[in-house]
Coordinates of C-alpha atoms in Angstrom, one line a residue:
Chain A
M250 CA 0.0 -0.1 0.1
T251 CA 1.1 3.6 -0.9
E252 CA 2.1 6.0 1.7
H253 CA 0.5 8.5 -0.9
A254 CA -3.8 9.4 -1.2
I255 CA -3.0 11.4 -4.3
L256 CA -0.1 11.9 -6.5
I257 CA 0.3 14.8 -8.9
R258 CA 3.7 15.5 -10.7
N259 CA 3.9 18.0 -13.6
M260 CA 0.4 18.1 -14.9
N261 CA -1.0 19.8 -17.6
K262 CA -4.4 20.3 -18.6
Y263 CA -5.3 22.3 -21.7
Y264 CA -9.2 23.3 -23.2
G265 CA -7.9 24.0 -26.8
S266 CA -5.1 26.6 -26.5
F267 CA -6.2 27.9 -23.3
H268 CA -3.4 26.5 -20.5
A269 CA -5.8 25.7 -17.5
L270 CA -3.5 23.9 -15.3
K271 CA 0.2 24.3 -15.8
N272 CA 2.8 22.2 -14.1
I273 CA 1.2 21.2 -11.5
D274 CA 2.6 19.1 -8.3
L275 CA 0.6 17.7 -5.1
E276 CA 0.9 15.3 -2.8
V277 CA -1.2 14.4 -0.6
K278 CA -1.0 11.6 2.0
R279 CA -3.3 9.3 3.4
G280 CA -5.4 10.5 5.9
E281 CA -4.4 14.4 5.0
R282 CA -7.1 16.9 4.8
I283 CA -6.0 19.2 2.2
V284 CA -8.0 22.9 1.4
I285 CA -7.7 24.4 -1.7
C286 CA -8.3 27.6 -2.3
G287 CA -7.7 30.6 -4.7
P288 CA -9.1 33.0 -6.7
S289 CA -12.0 32.2 -9.4
G290 CA -10.3 31.0 -12.5
S291 CA -7.6 29.8 -10.7
G292 CA -8.5 26.3 -12.3
K293 CA -9.1 24.7 -8.2
S294 CA -12.2 23.0 -9.3
T295 CA -10.7 21.9 -12.9
L296 CA -7.7 20.3 -10.9
I297 CA -9.7 18.5 -8.5
R298 CA -12.0 17.3 -11.5
C299 CA -8.8 16.3 -13.1
I300 CA -8.5 13.8 -10.0
N301 CA -11.5 11.3 -10.9
R302 CA -11.0 12.0 -14.9
L303 CA -14.4 14.3 -14.7
E304 CA -11.7 16.3 -16.9
E305 CA -9.0 15.0 -18.9
H306 CA -5.3 16.4 -18.5
Q307 CA -2.9 16.2 -21.2
S308 CA 0.4 15.7 -19.8
G309 CA 2.1 14.5 -16.6
D310 CA 1.1 12.1 -14.2
I311 CA -2.0 11.3 -11.4
E312 CA -2.1 8.4 -9.4
V313 CA -4.9 7.8 -6.7
M314 CA -4.3 5.2 -4.3
G315 CA -1.7 3.9 -5.9
T316 CA -4.0 3.5 -9.4
M317 CA -2.3 5.2 -12.1
L318 CA -5.0 7.6 -14.1
D319 CA -4.3 6.8 -17.8
E320 CA -6.4 5.5 -20.9
N321 CA -7.2 2.4 -18.9
V322 CA -10.8 2.3 -18.1
D323 CA -10.3 -0.4 -15.3
H324 CA -8.0 2.5 -13.6
I325 CA -10.5 5.0 -14.1
D326 CA -13.7 2.9 -12.6
E327 CA -11.0 2.1 -9.9
I328 CA -10.3 5.4 -9.0
R329 CA -13.9 7.0 -9.0
R330 CA -15.0 4.0 -6.6
E331 CA -12.4 4.6 -4.8
A332 CA -12.7 8.6 -4.7
G333 CA -16.3 10.4 -3.7
M334 CA -17.3 13.2 -5.1
V335 CA -19.8 16.0 -3.3
F336 CA -20.1 18.9 -6.0
Q337 CA -21.4 22.1 -6.0
N338 CA -25.2 22.0 -7.3
F339 CA -25.5 18.8 -4.9
N340 CA -26.6 16.4 -8.6
L341 CA -29.1 14.1 -6.6
F342 CA -31.0 12.0 -9.0
P343 CA -33.9 13.9 -9.0
H344 CA -36.0 10.7 -10.2
M345 CA -34.9 9.1 -7.1
T346 CA -35.8 8.7 -3.8
I347 CA -33.2 9.7 -1.5
L348 CA -32.5 5.9 -0.3
E349 CA -32.4 5.4 -3.7
N350 CA -30.4 7.6 -4.6
C351 CA -27.7 6.7 -2.0
I352 CA -28.3 2.6 -2.3
L353 CA -27.8 2.7 -6.4
A354 CA -24.1 2.5 -7.1
P355 CA -23.5 0.4 -4.2
M356 CA -25.9 -2.3 -5.8
L357 CA -24.7 -1.7 -9.6
V358 CA -20.7 -0.9 -8.9
R359 CA -19.9 -3.0 -5.6
K360 CA -22.4 -5.1 -6.3
I361 CA -23.6 -5.5 -2.6
D362 CA -27.5 -6.8 -2.2
R363 CA -30.2 -4.3 -1.4
V364 CA -30.8 -5.2 2.1
E365 CA -27.1 -4.5 2.8
A366 CA -26.7 -1.7 0.7
E367 CA -30.1 0.1 2.6
K368 CA -28.8 -0.7 5.8
T369 CA -25.2 0.9 5.2
A370 CA -27.2 3.9 3.5
M371 CA -29.3 4.5 6.7
E372 CA -26.2 4.4 8.8
Y373 CA -24.6 7.5 7.0
L374 CA -28.2 9.1 6.8
A375 CA -27.8 9.1 10.5
R376 CA -24.7 10.2 10.4
V377 CA -25.4 13.2 8.2
K378 CA -28.4 13.6 10.4
I379 CA -31.5 13.3 8.2
P380 CA -32.2 9.5 8.4
E381 CA -36.0 10.5 8.5
Q382 CA -36.2 11.7 4.9
A383 CA -35.0 8.6 3.4
S384 CA -38.1 7.8 1.6
K385 CA -38.6 11.8 0.0
Y386 CA -37.4 12.9 -3.3
P387 CA -34.2 15.4 -3.6
G388 CA -36.7 18.1 -4.5
E389 CA -38.7 18.4 -1.4
L390 CA -35.4 18.8 0.7
S391 CA -33.7 22.2 1.6
G392 CA -30.5 22.8 -0.4
G393 CA -28.5 22.5 2.8
Q394 CA -30.1 18.7 3.1
Q395 CA -29.9 17.7 -0.2
Q396 CA -25.7 18.6 0.3
R397 CA -25.5 16.4 3.2
V398 CA -27.5 13.1 1.0
A399 CA -25.1 14.2 -1.4
I400 CA -22.2 13.4 1.4
A401 CA -23.5 10.5 2.4
R402 CA -24.3 9.2 -0.6
A403 CA -20.6 9.1 -1.6
L404 CA -20.0 7.6 1.4
C405 CA -22.0 4.7 1.0
M406 CA -19.2 3.4 -1.8
K407 CA -17.1 3.6 1.4
P408 CA -14.6 5.5 -0.4
E409 CA -10.7 5.7 0.4
L410 CA -11.1 9.6 -0.3
M411 CA -13.4 12.1 -0.7
L412 CA -13.4 15.3 -3.1
F413 CA -15.5 18.1 -2.4
D414 CA -16.2 20.5 -4.9
E415 CA -16.8 23.9 -3.7
P416 CA -19.6 22.1 -1.8
T417 CA -21.3 25.4 0.5
S418 CA -21.0 27.7 -2.7
A419 CA -24.8 27.4 -3.3
L420 CA -25.6 26.9 -0.1
D421 CA -28.1 29.7 1.6
P422 CA -26.1 31.5 4.4
E423 CA -28.1 29.7 7.1
M424 CA -27.6 26.0 5.5
I425 CA -23.6 26.3 5.0
S426 CA -22.9 25.5 8.7
E427 CA -25.1 22.1 8.7
V428 CA -23.1 21.0 5.3
L429 CA -19.5 21.9 7.6
D430 CA -20.5 20.2 10.8
V431 CA -21.1 17.1 8.4
M432 CA -17.3 17.9 6.8
V433 CA -15.9 18.7 10.1
G434 CA -16.5 15.5 11.7
L435 CA -15.6 13.5 8.5
A436 CA -12.3 14.7 8.9
E437 CA -12.0 14.1 12.6
D438 CA -12.7 10.4 12.1
G439 CA -9.5 10.1 9.7
M440 CA -10.7 10.8 6.1
T441 CA -8.6 11.5 3.5
M442 CA -10.2 15.1 2.0
V443 CA -9.8 17.3 -0.9
C444 CA -11.6 20.5 -0.4
V445 CA -11.5 23.3 -2.8
T446 CA -13.7 25.7 -0.7
H447 CA -13.8 29.7 0.7
E448 CA -14.9 28.8 4.2
M449 CA -11.4 30.1 5.4
G450 CA -13.0 29.4 9.1
F451 CA -13.2 25.2 7.8
A452 CA -9.6 25.2 6.7
R453 CA -8.1 27.1 9.9
Q454 CA -10.1 24.5 11.4
V455 CA -9.5 21.2 10.1
A456 CA -6.9 21.0 7.0
D457 CA -3.4 20.0 7.7
R458 CA -2.4 21.9 4.7
V459 CA -3.9 24.9 2.1
V460 CA -2.8 25.4 -1.3
F461 CA -3.1 28.5 -2.9
M462 CA -3.6 28.3 -6.4
A463 CA -3.7 31.3 -9.3
D464 CA -4.0 31.3 -13.0
G465 CA -3.7 27.5 -13.0
Q466 CA -0.3 27.2 -10.7
V467 CA -0.2 26.0 -7.0
I468 CA 1.6 29.5 -5.8
E469 CA 1.8 28.7 -2.4
Q470 CA 1.0 25.5 0.4
A471 CA 1.4 25.5 3.9
E472 CA -0.3 24.5 7.2
P473 CA -2.9 26.8 8.1
E474 CA -1.2 28.6 10.8
T475 CA 1.8 29.6 9.0
F476 CA -0.7 29.9 5.7
F477 CA -2.8 32.2 7.3
E478 CA -0.4 34.3 9.5
N479 CA 2.6 34.4 7.4
P480 CA 1.8 33.9 3.6
Q481 CA 5.0 34.2 1.7
N482 CA 3.4 35.0 -1.8
E483 CA 2.2 38.5 -2.2
R484 CA -0.7 37.4 -4.3
T485 CA -1.3 35.0 -1.4
K486 CA -1.7 38.2 0.6
T487 CA -3.7 40.1 -2.1
F488 CA -6.2 36.7 -2.0
L489 CA -6.3 36.5 1.9
S490 CA -6.9 40.4 2.5
Q491 CA -9.4 40.5 0.1
V492 CA -11.1 37.0 1.5
L493 CA -10.8 38.3 5.4
G494 CA -10.4 41.6 5.0
H495 CA -14.0 42.1 6.6
Chain B
M241 CA -70.4 19.0 -19.2
S242 CA -70.0 21.4 -16.2
V243 CA -69.8 25.0 -15.4
S244 CA -66.8 25.3 -12.8
K245 CA -67.8 27.4 -10.0
S246 CA -67.7 31.0 -10.2
V247 CA -66.9 33.6 -7.6
S248 CA -68.0 37.5 -7.3
H249 CA -65.5 39.4 -6.6
D250 CA -66.4 40.4 -2.8
G251 CA -66.1 36.6 -2.7
V252 CA -69.8 35.5 -2.6
P253 CA -70.4 32.4 -5.1
I254 CA -72.9 33.5 -8.2
S255 CA -75.2 31.4 -9.9
I256 CA -74.5 29.7 -13.3
F257 CA -76.8 32.3 -15.1
G258 CA -75.1 35.0 -13.6
A259 CA -71.4 33.7 -14.4
I260 CA -72.6 33.0 -18.2
R261 CA -74.3 36.5 -18.1
K262 CA -71.1 38.0 -16.9
K263 CA -68.8 36.3 -19.3
Y264 CA -70.7 36.1 -22.4
F265 CA -73.3 38.9 -22.2
A266 CA -71.6 41.9 -20.3
T267 CA -71.5 44.6 -23.7
P268 CA -73.7 45.2 -26.6
T269 CA -71.2 43.5 -28.8
D270 CA -71.1 40.0 -26.4
I271 CA -74.8 39.9 -26.3
V272 CA -75.0 40.4 -30.3
V273 CA -71.6 38.0 -30.9
S274 CA -72.5 35.3 -27.9
S275 CA -76.1 35.4 -29.6
I276 CA -75.1 34.7 -33.2
L277 CA -72.8 31.9 -31.7
A278 CA -74.9 30.4 -29.9
V279 CA -78.0 30.1 -32.3
L280 CA -75.4 29.0 -34.8
V281 CA -74.2 26.2 -32.5
L282 CA -77.8 24.9 -31.6
W283 CA -78.4 25.1 -35.1
L284 CA -75.8 22.7 -36.0
L285 CA -75.9 20.3 -33.3
A286 CA -80.1 19.9 -33.7
N287 CA -79.3 19.1 -37.4
V288 CA -76.9 16.1 -36.3
I289 CA -78.8 15.0 -34.2
D290 CA -81.8 15.0 -36.0
W291 CA -79.6 13.3 -38.6
A292 CA -78.0 11.1 -36.6
F293 CA -80.8 10.0 -33.9
V294 CA -84.1 10.8 -34.8
K295 CA -84.6 10.4 -38.9
A296 CA -81.9 7.7 -38.5
V297 CA -82.4 4.0 -39.7
F298 CA -81.2 1.1 -37.1
G299 CA -80.7 -2.3 -37.2
A300 CA -79.0 -4.9 -39.4
G301 CA -80.0 -5.4 -43.5
R302 CA -82.8 -2.3 -43.4
R303 CA -81.1 -1.4 -46.8
D304 CA -84.4 -0.6 -48.4
D305 CA -85.8 1.7 -45.0
C306 CA -82.3 3.8 -45.8
L307 CA -83.3 4.7 -49.3
A308 CA -86.5 5.9 -48.0
A309 CA -85.3 7.6 -44.9
E310 CA -83.7 11.4 -44.3
G311 CA -81.3 10.5 -41.7
A312 CA -78.3 8.5 -41.2
C313 CA -78.3 4.8 -42.2
W314 CA -76.7 3.1 -39.5
S315 CA -77.9 -0.2 -40.8
V316 CA -75.0 -0.1 -42.8
I317 CA -72.6 -0.6 -40.0
A318 CA -74.9 -2.9 -38.2
S319 CA -74.5 -5.2 -41.3
R320 CA -71.3 -4.7 -42.1
W321 CA -69.0 -3.7 -38.9
R322 CA -67.1 -7.4 -39.6
I323 CA -65.2 -6.2 -42.5
V324 CA -64.1 -2.8 -40.7
L325 CA -63.2 -4.8 -38.0
F326 CA -61.4 -7.6 -38.8
G327 CA -61.3 -6.9 -43.3
L328 CA -61.0 -10.0 -45.2
Y329 CA -60.1 -12.2 -42.2
P330 CA -62.3 -15.4 -42.8
F331 CA -65.6 -15.3 -41.5
E332 CA -65.7 -18.2 -39.7
E333 CA -62.1 -16.9 -37.7
Q334 CA -63.4 -13.7 -36.8
W335 CA -63.5 -14.7 -32.8
R336 CA -59.8 -14.8 -33.2
S337 CA -59.5 -11.8 -34.4
G338 CA -61.7 -9.8 -32.0
V339 CA -59.8 -11.9 -29.2
A340 CA -56.4 -10.8 -30.4
C341 CA -57.3 -7.0 -31.2
L342 CA -58.9 -7.2 -27.3
I343 CA -55.3 -8.9 -25.7
M344 CA -53.9 -5.7 -27.4
V345 CA -56.2 -3.0 -25.9
I346 CA -55.7 -4.8 -22.7
V347 CA -51.9 -4.8 -23.1
A348 CA -52.2 -1.4 -23.9
A349 CA -54.2 -0.7 -20.6
L350 CA -52.1 -2.4 -18.4
S351 CA -49.0 -0.3 -19.4
C352 CA -50.9 2.4 -17.5
V353 CA -50.6 0.8 -14.6
P354 CA -47.1 1.6 -12.9
Y355 CA -46.4 -1.1 -11.8
F356 CA -45.3 -2.2 -15.4
W357 CA -43.2 1.0 -15.4
N358 CA -39.8 0.0 -16.2
G359 CA -37.8 -0.9 -18.8
K360 CA -38.0 -5.0 -18.2
R361 CA -41.9 -5.6 -17.4
L362 CA -42.8 -2.5 -20.0
L363 CA -41.2 -5.0 -23.0
G364 CA -42.4 -8.4 -21.5
L365 CA -45.4 -7.2 -21.1
W366 CA -45.7 -5.8 -25.0
L367 CA -43.7 -9.1 -25.8
S368 CA -46.2 -11.7 -25.1
G369 CA -49.1 -9.6 -25.9
F370 CA -47.3 -9.5 -29.2
A371 CA -47.1 -13.1 -29.1
V372 CA -50.6 -14.2 -28.1
F373 CA -51.9 -11.6 -31.2
Y374 CA -49.8 -13.4 -33.2
V375 CA -50.3 -17.0 -32.6
L376 CA -54.0 -15.9 -32.4
M377 CA -54.2 -14.1 -35.8
R378 CA -51.2 -16.1 -37.7
G379 CA -52.4 -19.5 -36.0
G380 CA -50.9 -22.8 -37.4
F381 CA -50.7 -24.2 -34.4
L382 CA -52.7 -25.3 -31.0
G383 CA -55.1 -27.0 -34.0
L384 CA -55.6 -23.1 -35.5
T385 CA -56.4 -22.5 -39.1
P386 CA -54.0 -20.6 -40.7
V387 CA -54.6 -17.3 -41.7
F388 CA -51.5 -15.6 -43.9
E389 CA -50.4 -12.1 -43.5
Q390 CA -52.2 -10.7 -46.9
N391 CA -55.8 -11.8 -45.5
W392 CA -55.6 -10.0 -42.2
G393 CA -57.2 -6.3 -42.0
G394 CA -59.5 -4.2 -40.4
L395 CA -59.1 -2.9 -36.9
A396 CA -56.8 -6.0 -35.9
L397 CA -54.4 -5.1 -39.0
T398 CA -54.5 -1.1 -37.3
L399 CA -53.6 -2.4 -34.1
F400 CA -50.7 -4.9 -35.3
I401 CA -49.1 -2.4 -37.7
F402 CA -49.5 0.5 -35.0
A403 CA -48.1 -2.2 -32.0
A404 CA -45.1 -3.7 -33.8
V405 CA -43.9 -0.3 -35.3
C406 CA -43.7 0.6 -31.6
I407 CA -42.4 -1.9 -30.5
L408 CA -39.6 -2.1 -33.0
G409 CA -39.7 1.8 -33.0
M410 CA -39.1 2.5 -29.7
P411 CA -35.7 0.7 -29.0
M412 CA -34.0 1.9 -32.1
A413 CA -34.9 5.6 -31.1
I414 CA -33.3 4.9 -28.1
V415 CA -30.3 3.7 -30.1
F416 CA -29.9 6.1 -32.6
A417 CA -29.9 9.2 -30.3
L418 CA -27.0 7.3 -28.3
L419 CA -25.6 6.8 -31.3
R420 CA -26.3 10.4 -32.5
R421 CA -24.7 12.1 -29.4
S422 CA -21.4 9.8 -29.5
E423 CA -18.4 11.2 -28.7
L424 CA -16.9 10.0 -32.0
P425 CA -17.6 12.9 -34.0
W426 CA -17.9 10.0 -37.2
I427 CA -20.3 7.8 -35.6
S428 CA -22.6 10.9 -34.7
R429 CA -22.1 12.7 -37.9
T430 CA -23.4 9.7 -39.9
M431 CA -26.4 8.9 -37.5
G432 CA -27.4 12.4 -37.4
L433 CA -27.0 12.4 -41.6
I434 CA -29.2 9.2 -41.8
I435 CA -31.7 10.9 -39.4
D436 CA -32.5 13.6 -41.1
T437 CA -32.2 12.0 -44.7
I438 CA -35.2 10.1 -43.6
R439 CA -37.3 12.9 -41.8
S440 CA -36.9 14.6 -45.0
L441 CA -38.7 11.9 -47.0
P442 CA -42.3 11.6 -47.0
L443 CA -43.5 8.6 -44.9
L444 CA -45.2 7.1 -47.9
T445 CA -41.8 6.7 -50.5
I446 CA -40.6 5.1 -47.5
M447 CA -43.2 2.9 -47.1
F448 CA -43.0 2.3 -51.0
T449 CA -39.1 1.7 -51.1
F450 CA -39.5 -1.4 -48.3
A451 CA -42.6 -3.0 -49.5
I452 CA -41.9 -2.7 -53.7
V453 CA -38.5 -1.7 -54.2
S454 CA -36.6 -3.6 -51.4
P455 CA -37.0 -7.2 -52.5
F456 CA -35.0 -6.2 -55.3
V457 CA -31.8 -5.4 -53.5
L458 CA -32.2 -7.4 -50.4
P459 CA -31.1 -11.2 -50.7
D460 CA -34.2 -14.2 -50.5
W461 CA -34.0 -15.0 -46.9
A462 CA -34.1 -11.6 -45.4
V463 CA -37.2 -10.2 -47.7
G464 CA -40.3 -11.6 -45.7
D465 CA -43.5 -10.5 -46.2
K466 CA -44.9 -7.2 -48.0
L467 CA -46.5 -6.4 -44.5
Y468 CA -43.2 -7.0 -42.2
R469 CA -41.2 -5.0 -44.5
V470 CA -43.3 -2.1 -44.5
I471 CA -43.4 -2.3 -40.5
V472 CA -39.6 -2.5 -41.0
G473 CA -39.5 1.0 -43.1
Y474 CA -42.1 2.3 -40.8
A475 CA -40.7 2.1 -37.6
I476 CA -37.4 3.2 -38.8
F477 CA -39.0 6.3 -39.9
F478 CA -40.7 6.1 -36.4
A479 CA -37.3 6.2 -34.8
C480 CA -36.0 8.8 -36.3
Y481 CA -38.5 11.4 -35.3
Q482 CA -38.4 9.6 -31.9
A483 CA -34.8 9.7 -31.5
E484 CA -34.4 13.5 -31.9
I485 CA -37.2 14.0 -29.0
I486 CA -35.1 11.3 -27.0
R487 CA -32.2 13.7 -27.5
G488 CA -33.9 16.7 -26.8
G489 CA -34.9 15.2 -23.5
I490 CA -31.3 13.9 -23.0
Q491 CA -30.2 17.8 -23.7
G492 CA -32.5 19.1 -21.5
L493 CA -30.8 17.2 -18.6
P494 CA -28.0 19.3 -16.5
A495 CA -24.4 18.2 -17.5
G496 CA -24.2 17.1 -13.3
Q497 CA -26.3 14.2 -13.8
E498 CA -24.2 12.1 -15.7
E499 CA -20.9 13.9 -13.7
A500 CA -22.5 12.6 -10.4
A501 CA -23.1 9.2 -11.7
K502 CA -19.4 8.8 -13.3
A503 CA -17.9 10.2 -10.1
L504 CA -19.9 7.2 -8.3
G505 CA -18.1 5.0 -10.5
M506 CA -21.2 3.8 -12.6
G507 CA -20.4 2.6 -16.0
Y508 CA -22.1 3.4 -19.4
W509 CA -24.8 1.3 -19.6
H510 CA -25.7 2.0 -15.6
R511 CA -25.8 5.8 -16.3
I512 CA -27.5 5.5 -19.5
G513 CA -30.1 3.4 -18.0
Y514 CA -30.3 4.4 -14.3
I515 CA -30.0 8.4 -15.2
V516 CA -30.3 9.6 -18.2
L517 CA -33.3 7.8 -20.4
P518 CA -35.3 7.9 -17.0
Q519 CA -35.2 11.3 -16.7
A520 CA -35.0 12.1 -20.5
F521 CA -38.5 10.2 -20.9
R522 CA -39.9 12.2 -18.3
N523 CA -38.4 15.6 -20.3
A524 CA -39.9 14.5 -23.3
L525 CA -43.2 12.7 -22.5
P526 CA -45.3 15.1 -23.8
P527 CA -43.5 15.0 -27.5
T528 CA -43.0 11.2 -26.9
I529 CA -47.3 10.5 -26.6
N530 CA -47.7 12.9 -29.5
Q531 CA -45.3 11.2 -31.8
I532 CA -47.4 8.1 -31.1
V533 CA -50.6 9.2 -31.9
I534 CA -49.5 10.8 -35.2
T535 CA -48.2 6.7 -35.8
F536 CA -51.3 5.5 -34.9
K537 CA -53.1 7.6 -37.1
E538 CA -50.7 7.4 -40.1
T539 CA -51.1 3.5 -40.3
S540 CA -54.0 4.2 -42.3
L541 CA -51.4 5.3 -45.2
V542 CA -50.6 1.5 -45.4
T543 CA -53.9 1.4 -47.4
I544 CA -51.7 2.6 -50.6
I545 CA -49.6 -0.2 -50.9
G546 CA -52.2 -2.4 -50.6
F547 CA -53.5 -3.6 -47.5
F548 CA -57.0 -3.2 -45.7
D549 CA -56.5 -1.0 -43.0
V550 CA -59.5 -0.3 -40.9
M551 CA -59.9 2.5 -43.0
A552 CA -59.5 0.6 -46.3
S553 CA -61.9 -1.9 -45.0
G554 CA -64.5 0.6 -44.3
R555 CA -64.3 1.9 -47.9
A556 CA -64.7 -1.8 -49.0
A557 CA -67.8 -1.8 -46.1
S558 CA -69.9 0.6 -48.2
G559 CA -68.2 -0.3 -51.6
T560 CA -70.4 -2.9 -52.7
A561 CA -73.7 -1.7 -54.8
E562 CA -76.0 -2.7 -52.2
W563 CA -74.4 -0.1 -49.6
S564 CA -72.8 2.4 -52.0
F565 CA -74.9 5.3 -50.4
A566 CA -73.8 5.0 -47.3
H567 CA -70.6 5.6 -47.5
V568 CA -70.7 8.4 -45.0
E569 CA -71.9 6.4 -42.4
V570 CA -69.3 4.2 -42.7
Y571 CA -66.6 6.9 -41.9
C572 CA -67.9 8.1 -39.2
F573 CA -68.0 4.8 -37.6
V574 CA -64.1 4.6 -38.5
A575 CA -63.5 8.2 -37.4
L576 CA -65.2 7.0 -34.2
I577 CA -63.0 3.7 -34.0
F578 CA -59.7 6.1 -34.6
F579 CA -61.0 9.3 -31.8
V580 CA -61.6 6.6 -29.3
F581 CA -57.9 5.3 -29.8
V582 CA -56.2 8.8 -29.9
F583 CA -58.7 10.4 -27.1
S584 CA -57.9 7.9 -24.7
L585 CA -54.1 7.8 -25.9
S586 CA -53.5 11.9 -25.3
R587 CA -56.0 11.8 -22.2
Y588 CA -53.8 9.3 -20.9
G589 CA -50.8 11.1 -21.8
A590 CA -52.0 13.9 -19.8
Y591 CA -52.7 11.5 -17.2
L592 CA -48.9 10.7 -17.2
E593 CA -47.2 14.0 -17.0
R594 CA -50.0 15.0 -14.1
R595 CA -48.4 12.0 -12.5
L596 CA -44.8 12.5 -13.4
G597 CA -44.8 15.9 -12.8
V598 CA -43.0 17.1 -16.2
G599 CA -41.9 21.1 -15.8
R600 CA -42.2 20.8 -12.0
R601 CA -38.7 19.2 -11.4

């Protein structure tokens, strides 16, 4: 078993002629919690979406849980099974109940029987504190509840690491904390996490390391204390003053 | 007919007459227009009732009474309805054709029950219903006298063509739609070209091509009966239209749906089968029902290639010297048959839309 959950070496990503990610090097150890931040358009989301091949990178290596992400479809499937993902817009399946959302992939992909899958799903729904909503449809839930279901749905696959792509950006302010609470709980249980987020309080509280990106490059990465109190790069300082300024 | 309960501005319910007066007789212009239209409608209604019921002749075999009467001659229906429903099907075997029609109607009714609303059950239901229909109509086993396809006719033939086109065309439409949105440009472009070409041809030419021309091109073993060639041609035509409807339904989905399924590790067919198509069909339900209704009505085009569908059989029913004066009545009867089927289809479609909450999301 490798020590690294994610290993990215000299990775480049282009949209046509636009160079979206430039020579990215990033290591995430097992059990480590990483927060990626940066101004919009800096490539944070693109980077996290490259990790499970929702976007394709053009050069360099990405290794997830010891599996090399290449053209081999088995490798892609393997990585997607082990990396749970939570999206900005929840992306629950609107035509299925909450419970069905949670058991579908475990049954189809992990080949777990329905009884077992439902049991697991109810455990995770209890953990995100909405077991009583299991038979409702996503449209009947609030944004915060939907996002917590989305987290439970990803956890039902029993992933080795979790990717969060701006999980609170589409939420009304009063719902942000209920989602962050779930994420903090997950971090405390030792889950490997990579979070793209603007929630600096969350970064301070749980991150082992904060990665700052701008213009498709990793500008600076440091432990939260150093990152917030003593940023090195000029762009980091500007960004922090804008985010924390008021 | 019911008049919906009206409420005046201050919330006090007002009578039906009050409501009518308020809506239709408020100003002098309203009074004039409404009165003229009301008289016109009543006059038409009176005439129709007079013709269809009061002065009409009912009961079989009353041709001479019909000639003397001013009203409709429903006697022709009573005497000749079997030809309209069963065409040239042998008289003493027509119960088979009747039962077969009934089975198709039952299958259609059953597929409206939510229990059957998944791919496997729906397919199983239609295939078994279709198989029973075929065995009954064709015979040749279980002690049933064989009746060949050229003797099939009337409503039974119409239902057979309609059901076969839908059963064959719907899976084809799904395949076409998926190929059309393939990531490989050559596949999607080729499929697009095929779909656009077939959609720009009249259905009639496609039927002719498959019925008359294709035997010259196809190897002998693939030719089959003319009926099946027409059905295949019609099914391809249906599939091209329906494929575009399904593609529209797929395009209406947020990209995040497929991404979420990918991120959960679901493979292509799982994503298509569980996430994309169920939602695409829900989005595309109104145009799909529309397409099915059109398909049902256009089955009557097969007349021109020499099949006795319900339309042609109707013409045959009044085609004898004995009844030739009563063709209007026969057409009314055929129209009524089409109306019953199409109206139930579209009512069912409206029910589905309400139930699935189309446009509510």
